[in-house]
Coordinates of C-alpha atoms and ligand atoms in Angstrom, one line a residue:
M22 CA -36.2 32.1 -33.6
H23 CA -35.7 34.2 -30.5
A24 CA -33.1 36.9 -30.4
P25 CA -30.2 35.7 -28.3
T26 CA -30.5 37.0 -24.7
E27 CA -27.5 37.7 -22.5
T28 CA -27.5 36.9 -18.9
T29 CA -26.6 39.9 -16.9
V30 CA -23.8 39.0 -14.6
H31 CA -23.3 40.9 -11.3
T32 CA -19.8 40.5 -10.2
H33 CA -18.6 41.4 -6.7
E34 CA -16.2 43.9 -8.2
A35 CA -19.1 45.9 -9.6
T36 CA -20.6 46.2 -6.1
G37 CA -17.3 46.7 -4.3
T38 CA -17.8 43.9 -1.8
H39 CA -15.0 43.1 0.7
V40 CA -12.5 40.9 -1.2
V41 CA -12.4 37.2 -0.3
T42 CA -10.2 34.8 -2.3
R43 CA -9.5 31.2 -1.8
F44 CA -7.1 28.5 -2.8
A45 CA -8.8 25.2 -3.4
P46 CA -6.3 22.4 -3.9
S47 CA -7.2 18.7 -4.3
P48 CA -5.0 16.7 -1.9
T49 CA -3.2 14.4 -4.3
G50 CA 0.1 14.0 -2.6
Y51 CA 2.0 17.3 -2.5
L52 CA 1.6 21.0 -3.0
H53 CA 2.2 21.4 -6.7
I54 CA 4.4 24.3 -7.7
G55 CA 1.6 25.6 -9.9
G56 CA -0.8 25.4 -7.0
A57 CA 1.7 27.2 -4.9
R58 CA 1.7 30.0 -7.4
T59 CA -2.1 30.1 -7.4
A60 CA -2.1 30.3 -3.6
L61 CA 0.4 33.1 -3.8
F62 CA -1.7 35.2 -6.2
N63 CA -4.8 34.7 -4.1
W64 CA -3.0 35.5 -0.9
L65 CA -1.4 38.6 -2.4
Y66 CA -4.7 39.8 -3.9
A67 CA -6.6 39.5 -0.7
R68 CA -3.8 40.9 1.5
K69 CA -3.3 43.9 -0.7
A70 CA -7.1 44.6 -0.7
G71 CA -7.3 44.2 3.1
G72 CA -9.6 41.2 2.5
K73 CA -9.5 37.5 3.4
Y74 CA -7.6 34.6 1.9
L75 CA -9.2 31.2 2.6
L76 CA -8.2 27.6 2.1
R77 CA -10.5 24.9 0.9
I78 CA -9.4 21.3 0.7
E79 CA -11.3 19.7 -2.2
D80 CA -11.2 16.2 -0.8
T81 CA -14.3 14.7 -2.5
D82 CA -12.2 12.2 -4.4
R83 CA -12.1 9.7 -1.5
E84 CA -9.7 7.4 -3.2
R85 CA -7.0 9.9 -3.8
S86 CA -7.5 12.1 -0.7
T87 CA -5.4 11.1 2.3
D88 CA -4.5 12.9 5.6
A89 CA -0.9 12.8 4.5
A90 CA -1.7 14.6 1.3
V91 CA -3.6 17.2 3.2
Q92 CA -0.7 17.6 5.6
A93 CA 1.7 18.0 2.7
I94 CA -0.4 20.9 1.4
L95 CA -0.6 22.6 4.8
D96 CA 3.2 22.1 5.3
G97 CA 4.0 23.5 1.9
L98 CA 1.8 26.6 2.4
A99 CA 3.2 27.1 5.9
W100 CA 6.8 26.9 4.5
L101 CA 5.9 29.5 1.9
G102 CA 4.3 31.7 4.5
L103 CA 0.9 31.6 2.8
E104 CA -1.2 30.8 5.8
A105 CA -5.0 31.3 5.3
D106 CA -7.2 33.5 7.4
G107 CA -9.0 30.8 9.4
P108 CA -9.0 27.0 9.4
P109 CA -9.3 25.2 6.1
L110 CA -12.7 24.2 4.9
F111 CA -13.0 20.5 4.0
Q112 CA -15.3 20.0 1.0
F113 CA -16.3 16.4 1.6
A114 CA -17.7 17.2 5.1
R115 CA -20.1 19.6 3.4
A116 CA -21.9 17.0 1.3
D117 CA -25.2 17.5 3.2
R118 CA -25.1 21.2 2.4
H119 CA -24.4 20.5 -1.2
R120 CA -27.4 18.1 -1.4
E121 CA -29.6 20.6 0.2
A122 CA -28.5 23.3 -2.3
A123 CA -29.3 21.0 -5.2
E124 CA -32.7 20.1 -3.7
S125 CA -33.5 23.8 -3.5
L126 CA -32.8 24.1 -7.2
V127 CA -35.1 21.1 -7.9
A128 CA -37.8 22.9 -5.8
S129 CA -37.4 26.1 -7.8
G130 CA -37.4 24.3 -11.1
K131 CA -33.8 25.2 -12.0
A132 CA -32.7 21.6 -11.6
F133 CA -34.6 18.3 -12.2
R134 CA -34.4 14.6 -11.6
C135 CA -33.4 12.6 -14.5
Y136 CA -34.4 8.9 -14.8
L137 CA -32.6 8.0 -18.0
S138 CA -31.0 4.6 -18.0
Q139 CA -27.3 4.5 -18.9
D140 CA -28.0 3.3 -22.4
E141 CA -30.6 5.9 -23.0
E142 CA -28.3 8.6 -21.8
A143 CA -25.4 7.3 -24.0
A144 CA -27.7 7.3 -27.1
R145 CA -28.9 10.8 -26.5
K146 CA -25.4 12.1 -25.9
E147 CA -24.3 10.5 -29.1
A148 CA -27.2 12.1 -31.0
A149 CA -26.6 15.5 -29.5
R150 CA -22.9 15.3 -30.4
A151 CA -23.8 14.5 -34.0
Q152 CA -25.8 17.7 -34.1
G153 CA -23.1 19.7 -32.4
L154 CA -25.3 20.3 -29.4
A155 CA -24.8 19.7 -25.7
F156 CA -26.7 16.9 -24.1
R157 CA -30.1 17.7 -22.8
S158 CA -32.2 15.2 -20.9
P159 CA -35.9 14.8 -21.8
W160 CA -36.6 14.9 -18.1
R161 CA -35.8 18.6 -18.1
N162 CA -39.3 18.9 -19.5
P163 CA -41.8 18.8 -16.6
D164 CA -44.3 17.1 -18.8
H165 CA -42.0 14.3 -19.8
G166 CA -43.9 11.8 -17.8
T167 CA -44.2 10.0 -14.5
P168 CA -40.9 8.6 -13.1
P169 CA -40.7 4.8 -13.4
Q170 CA -41.5 3.2 -10.0
G171 CA -38.4 2.8 -7.8
A172 CA -36.0 3.8 -10.7
S173 CA -32.8 5.5 -9.7
F174 CA -32.2 9.1 -10.8
V175 CA -29.5 11.7 -10.9
T176 CA -30.2 15.4 -10.3
R177 CA -29.2 17.7 -13.2
L178 CA -29.0 21.4 -13.8
R179 CA -31.6 22.6 -16.3
A180 CA -28.9 24.2 -18.6
P181 CA -29.5 27.6 -20.0
S182 CA -31.7 27.7 -23.1
E183 CA -30.1 27.3 -26.4
N184 CA -30.3 30.9 -27.4
E185 CA -28.9 32.2 -24.2
F186 CA -25.3 33.1 -23.8
I187 CA -23.1 32.8 -20.7
R188 CA -20.4 35.5 -20.6
V189 CA -17.5 35.0 -18.3
Q190 CA -15.6 38.2 -17.8
D191 CA -12.2 37.0 -17.1
K192 CA -9.4 39.3 -15.9
V193 CA -6.8 37.4 -17.8
Q194 CA -8.6 35.9 -20.8
G195 CA -11.0 38.7 -21.4
V196 CA -14.7 38.0 -22.1
V197 CA -15.3 34.4 -22.8
T198 CA -18.8 33.8 -24.2
T199 CA -20.3 30.4 -24.2
A200 CA -23.5 29.6 -26.1
G201 CA -26.2 27.9 -24.1
R202 CA -26.3 25.1 -26.6
E203 CA -22.7 24.2 -25.5
I204 CA -23.7 23.7 -21.9
D205 CA -25.2 20.3 -21.1
D206 CA -27.7 19.4 -18.4
F207 CA -24.8 18.5 -16.1
I208 CA -25.2 16.4 -13.0
L209 CA -25.4 18.0 -9.6
L210 CA -26.1 14.9 -7.6
R211 CA -25.2 11.4 -8.7
S212 CA -27.6 8.5 -8.3
D213 CA -26.1 7.7 -4.9
Q214 CA -26.9 11.3 -3.9
T215 CA -23.2 12.4 -3.8
P216 CA -22.6 15.9 -5.0
T217 CA -20.5 16.5 -8.1
Y218 CA -17.4 18.7 -8.1
M219 CA -19.2 21.3 -10.1
L220 CA -21.9 21.7 -7.5
A221 CA -19.6 21.6 -4.5
V222 CA -17.3 24.3 -5.9
V223 CA -20.2 26.7 -6.6
V224 CA -21.9 26.2 -3.3
D225 CA -18.7 26.4 -1.3
D226 CA -17.5 29.5 -3.1
H227 CA -20.9 31.1 -2.3
D228 CA -20.9 30.0 1.3
M229 CA -17.4 31.2 1.9
G230 CA -18.3 34.6 0.4
V231 CA -15.6 34.3 -2.3
T232 CA -15.5 37.4 -4.5
H233 CA -12.5 36.6 -6.7
V234 CA -11.5 33.2 -8.1
I235 CA -7.9 33.1 -9.3
R236 CA -7.0 29.6 -10.6
G237 CA -5.4 27.7 -13.4
D238 CA -6.8 28.1 -16.9
D239 CA -7.5 24.4 -17.0
H240 CA -10.7 25.4 -15.1
L241 CA -11.7 28.0 -17.7
T242 CA -14.3 25.7 -19.3
N243 CA -15.7 25.0 -15.9
A244 CA -16.3 28.7 -15.4
A245 CA -19.1 28.8 -18.0
R246 CA -20.9 25.9 -16.4
Q247 CA -20.3 27.2 -12.9
T248 CA -21.6 30.6 -14.0
A249 CA -24.8 28.9 -15.3
L250 CA -25.2 27.1 -12.0
I251 CA -24.5 30.3 -10.0
N252 CA -27.2 32.1 -12.1
A253 CA -29.6 29.3 -11.4
F254 CA -29.1 29.9 -7.7
G255 CA -29.4 33.6 -8.3
W256 CA -26.1 34.2 -6.6
Q257 CA -23.4 36.7 -7.5
V258 CA -20.7 35.5 -9.9
P259 CA -17.2 36.0 -8.6
T260 CA -14.6 37.9 -10.6
Y261 CA -12.5 35.3 -12.5
A262 CA -8.9 35.3 -13.3
H263 CA -7.8 32.1 -15.1
I264 CA -4.0 32.0 -15.2
P265 CA -2.0 30.0 -17.8
L266 CA -0.4 26.9 -16.4
I267 CA 3.4 26.8 -15.8
H268 CA 5.3 25.0 -18.6
G269 CA 8.6 23.3 -18.6
D270 CA 11.7 24.9 -20.2
D271 CA 10.8 23.2 -23.5
G272 CA 7.4 24.9 -23.6
K273 CA 5.5 21.7 -22.9
K274 CA 3.1 21.2 -20.0
L275 CA 5.0 20.9 -16.8
S276 CA 5.7 17.3 -15.8
K277 CA 8.0 15.3 -13.7
R278 CA 10.7 15.1 -16.3
H279 CA 11.1 18.9 -16.2
G280 CA 12.2 18.7 -12.6
A281 CA 10.5 18.9 -9.2
L282 CA 6.7 19.4 -9.0
G283 CA 6.2 19.4 -5.3
V284 CA 7.0 22.6 -3.3
E285 CA 8.7 20.5 -0.6
E286 CA 11.3 19.4 -3.2
Y287 CA 12.2 23.0 -3.7
R288 CA 12.7 23.5 0.0
D289 CA 14.9 20.4 0.0
M290 CA 16.9 21.8 -3.0
G291 CA 17.7 24.7 -0.7
Y292 CA 15.6 27.6 -2.0
L293 CA 14.4 30.2 0.5
P294 CA 10.6 30.7 0.8
E295 CA 10.9 34.4 0.0
A296 CA 12.9 33.6 -3.1
M297 CA 10.3 31.0 -4.1
R298 CA 7.6 33.6 -3.7
A299 CA 9.4 36.2 -5.7
Y300 CA 10.2 33.6 -8.4
L301 CA 6.6 32.3 -8.6
L302 CA 5.3 35.8 -8.7
R303 CA 7.2 36.6 -11.8
L304 CA 6.2 33.3 -13.3
G305 CA 2.9 34.7 -14.6
W306 CA 2.8 38.3 -13.3
S307 CA 4.7 41.4 -14.3
K308 CA 4.7 45.1 -13.8
G309 CA 6.8 47.3 -16.1
D310 CA 10.3 46.1 -16.2
L311 CA 10.5 45.1 -12.5
D312 CA 12.5 42.0 -12.1
I313 CA 12.9 40.6 -8.6
V314 CA 9.9 41.8 -6.6
S315 CA 10.0 41.1 -2.8
T316 CA 6.8 40.0 -1.1
E317 CA 6.7 43.4 0.7
E318 CA 6.7 45.2 -2.7
A319 CA 4.3 42.7 -4.2
L320 CA 1.8 43.5 -1.3
E321 CA 1.8 47.1 -2.7
L322 CA 1.9 46.3 -6.4
F323 CA 0.1 43.1 -7.1
D324 CA -2.9 43.4 -9.5
L325 CA -4.9 41.1 -11.8
E326 CA -4.0 43.3 -14.7
G327 CA -0.4 42.2 -14.5
L328 CA -1.3 38.5 -15.0
G329 CA 0.1 37.3 -18.2
K330 CA -1.9 35.5 -21.0
S331 CA 0.8 33.1 -22.1
P332 CA 2.3 30.3 -20.1
S333 CA 5.6 31.0 -18.5
R334 CA 8.4 28.5 -18.4
L335 CA 10.1 27.1 -15.4
D336 CA 13.7 28.3 -15.5
F337 CA 16.1 26.9 -12.9
A338 CA 18.9 29.3 -13.8
K339 CA 16.6 32.2 -13.1
M340 CA 15.4 30.6 -9.9
G341 CA 19.0 30.2 -8.8
S342 CA 19.8 33.9 -9.3
V343 CA 16.6 34.9 -7.5
N344 CA 17.5 32.7 -4.6
A345 CA 21.1 34.1 -4.6
H346 CA 19.6 37.5 -4.3
F347 CA 17.5 36.6 -1.3
M348 CA 20.4 34.7 0.4
R349 CA 22.5 37.8 0.2
L350 CA 19.7 39.8 1.9
A351 CA 19.0 37.2 4.5
D352 CA 20.0 37.5 8.1
D353 CA 23.2 35.6 8.8
H354 CA 21.9 33.8 11.9
R355 CA 18.8 32.7 10.1
L356 CA 21.0 31.3 7.3
V357 CA 23.1 29.4 9.9
A358 CA 19.9 27.8 11.2
L359 CA 18.8 26.9 7.7
L360 CA 22.3 25.5 6.9
R361 CA 22.0 23.2 10.0
E362 CA 18.5 22.2 8.9
H363 CA 19.7 21.5 5.4
A364 CA 22.6 19.3 6.7
A365 CA 20.2 17.3 8.9
R366 CA 17.6 16.8 6.2
A367 CA 20.2 15.8 3.6
G368 CA 21.9 13.5 6.1
K369 CA 25.2 15.4 6.0
P370 CA 27.4 15.3 9.1
E371 CA 26.3 17.5 12.0
I372 CA 27.9 20.9 12.1
A373 CA 30.2 21.1 15.1
Q374 CA 31.1 24.8 14.9
S375 CA 29.2 27.4 17.0
D376 CA 26.4 29.5 15.6
H377 CA 28.5 32.6 16.4
D378 CA 31.5 31.4 14.3
L379 CA 29.3 30.2 11.5
A380 CA 27.4 33.5 11.4
I381 CA 30.7 35.4 11.0
A382 CA 31.7 33.1 8.2
M383 CA 28.2 33.5 6.7
A384 CA 28.7 37.2 6.0
H385 CA 31.7 36.3 3.8
L386 CA 30.3 33.1 2.2
K387 CA 26.6 33.7 1.5
D388 CA 27.1 35.6 -1.7
R389 CA 29.1 32.7 -3.2
A390 CA 26.2 30.3 -3.4
K391 CA 22.8 30.1 -5.1
T392 CA 21.2 27.5 -2.9
L393 CA 21.6 26.0 0.6
P394 CA 23.6 22.9 -0.6
E395 CA 25.9 25.2 -2.5
L396 CA 26.3 27.3 0.6
Y397 CA 27.1 24.2 2.6
D398 CA 29.8 23.4 0.1
Q399 CA 31.2 26.9 0.6
F400 CA 31.5 26.1 4.3
G401 CA 33.2 22.8 3.4
F402 CA 36.7 24.1 4.2
I403 CA 35.5 25.2 7.6
L404 CA 33.6 22.1 8.4
A405 CA 36.3 19.7 7.2
A406 CA 37.9 17.7 10.0
R407 CA 41.7 17.5 10.4
P408 CA 43.8 16.1 9.1
L409 CA 42.5 17.2 5.7
P410 CA 42.7 14.7 2.9
R411 CA 45.4 15.6 0.4
D412 CA 44.9 14.8 -3.3
E413 CA 47.6 14.8 -5.8
K414 CA 47.3 18.4 -6.7
V415 CA 47.5 19.5 -3.1
Q416 CA 50.5 17.2 -2.6
K417 CA 52.2 18.8 -5.6
T418 CA 51.6 22.3 -4.4
L419 CA 53.1 21.5 -1.0
S420 CA 56.7 21.3 -2.3
Q421 CA 59.6 21.0 0.1
E422 CA 60.4 24.7 -0.6
A423 CA 56.8 25.7 0.2
L424 CA 56.7 23.6 3.4
G425 CA 59.9 25.4 4.5
R426 CA 58.2 28.7 4.1
I427 CA 55.1 27.5 5.9
A428 CA 57.3 26.4 8.8
R429 CA 58.8 29.9 8.9
L430 CA 55.4 31.6 8.7
H431 CA 53.9 29.4 11.4
P432 CA 55.4 31.2 14.5
I433 CA 54.8 34.6 12.9
L434 CA 51.1 33.9 12.6
A435 CA 51.1 32.4 16.1
A436 CA 52.4 35.7 17.5
L437 CA 49.9 37.9 15.6
A438 CA 48.2 40.3 18.0
D439 CA 44.9 40.6 16.3
W440 CA 43.5 37.6 14.3
H441 CA 41.7 39.8 11.8
H442 CA 41.9 39.5 8.0
T443 CA 43.4 43.0 7.5
E444 CA 46.1 42.2 10.0
I445 CA 46.6 38.7 8.5
K446 CA 46.9 40.1 5.0
A447 CA 49.5 42.7 6.1
T448 CA 51.5 39.9 7.8
L449 CA 51.4 37.7 4.8
D450 CA 52.5 40.5 2.5
K451 CA 55.4 41.4 4.8
F452 CA 56.4 37.7 5.0
A453 CA 56.4 37.3 1.2
A454 CA 58.5 40.5 0.9
A455 CA 61.0 39.3 3.6
E456 CA 61.2 35.9 1.7
G457 CA 61.9 37.8 -1.5
I458 CA 58.9 36.2 -3.3
G459 CA 55.6 37.3 -4.8
F460 CA 52.4 36.3 -3.1
G461 CA 51.8 33.8 -5.9
K462 CA 54.5 31.6 -4.4
I463 CA 53.1 31.5 -0.9
G464 CA 49.4 31.8 -1.6
P465 CA 48.7 28.4 -3.3
P466 CA 50.6 26.2 -0.8
L467 CA 49.0 28.0 2.2
R468 CA 45.6 27.6 0.6
A469 CA 46.3 23.9 -0.1
A470 CA 47.3 23.3 3.5
L471 CA 44.4 25.2 5.0
T472 CA 41.6 24.0 2.7
G473 CA 42.8 20.7 1.2
G474 CA 41.8 22.1 -2.1
L475 CA 38.2 22.9 -1.1
P476 CA 36.7 26.1 -2.3
A477 CA 37.4 29.0 0.0
P478 CA 37.3 32.8 -0.1
D479 CA 40.3 35.1 -0.1
L480 CA 43.2 33.6 1.9
A481 CA 43.3 36.2 4.7
I482 CA 39.6 35.8 5.1
A483 CA 39.8 32.1 5.1
L484 CA 42.4 32.2 7.8
E485 CA 40.3 34.5 9.9
L486 CA 37.2 32.3 9.5
L487 CA 39.1 29.2 10.4
G488 CA 40.4 30.9 13.6
R489 CA 43.9 31.0 14.8
D490 CA 44.0 27.6 16.5
E491 CA 42.5 25.7 13.6
S492 CA 44.7 27.5 11.1
L493 CA 47.9 26.8 12.9
A494 CA 46.9 23.2 13.5
R495 CA 46.2 22.7 9.8
L496 CA 49.5 24.3 8.9
G497 CA 51.2 22.1 11.5
D498 CA 49.6 19.0 9.9
V499 CA 51.5 19.5 6.6
M500 CA 54.7 20.7 8.1
Ligands
LIG10 N1 -9.5 21.6 -6.8 C1 -9.2 22.2 -8.0 C2 -7.8 21.9 -8.4 O1 -7.0 21.5 -7.6 C3 -9.4 23.7 -8.0 C4 -10.8 24.1 -8.2 C5 -11.0 25.6 -8.2 O2 -10.0 26.4 -8.0 O3 -12.0 26.1 -8.5 O4 -7.4 22.0 -9.6

């Protein structure tokens, strides 16, 4: 029995190569929220290091890959502001290069042609499994025999010897050692000469100069086989960081029933891209007790050491509070534009008010909402068209006595020199005092007349935001 030998692995980190990361989604319909997080981590890591972040579309599954799905990924990444350095690389288009790479391994003896029939292969796999060994093809042995005339073959990697060990040094998972006997003579080229996923990933990562692979830990088992293949090529192994997948709020693997999976759904739910980035960042990465980390801060702070080992759970309450935080910080005019976009996308009536008026209102209303639809609702009292509908509660508030007061207040407000909330507030206070009543008597009916019961800020501010003409008209409507 030979002493186990360890393959020495040269990672890019050890040699300090210029950092190149990549995001390699399979186009299956939309940009998955977990994929978006993977893209973000790769983008941050490369940007922080002054390196390159590349995009590779893994479109080799011809049945599932569509142009629309590719577009959805590009749109999702663009919305998130995670554009790659350079055009995307399409994996399927590189099949010739993949074949050529596999053939070079056959030539160097690191791969071989296997002529087993399906039945023979199945029987050998079964036998290997019974012994707790990975499948090895007899054709790995150069002396196995002459290939049957005209028989079809697949091209397989000559897997590491049984007493060899493959060590993957993972930034998240630590050192993951896989015994050679656990790695099978896996297929590189199928019998129709199409490259397998395992081959394509390794060749593409190499050709793109990828130094760091940050991806979901569902690929951790692939890393050992990919490392074996990289070693066969004699290439440098990238630094790996396999991140735990995102789970639902119940701790189970994320699925449709936990809520939206596609990033575009989050856009439609009214989250801001910078909020999404901050939320996704904390969903799997932390530093000290930092909570909400902006992208600018993350570009200074992000590191692989901060990646967590245990899956994080999607938490909509948290996402809402992160979004509220970024809405408060956002430019008012930008929010107005987003509000119009939201209304159009959600099929809500077109907003008639001017950008100028809406931006003034925005400053007062944006900290009252967690998402764009909620923000739209906060604008409801402004956007509502006269005459406002009156429900029973509004009707009750507008008593004869209250209407009398509104009628007396109307000319006073009409004569106000400066339509500003401090002035309006002072006038309302003076009016209440003159009427010999507390503000509690005049506030609710005024509010009912001006808003029809819709949510609205402080009365004086609501009046200012509605503007003099609209306010007087609404008061006139109930009088
Ligand atoms: N295409 C793979 C996926 O979408 C990713 C492969 C990789 O990152 O190596 O899961």
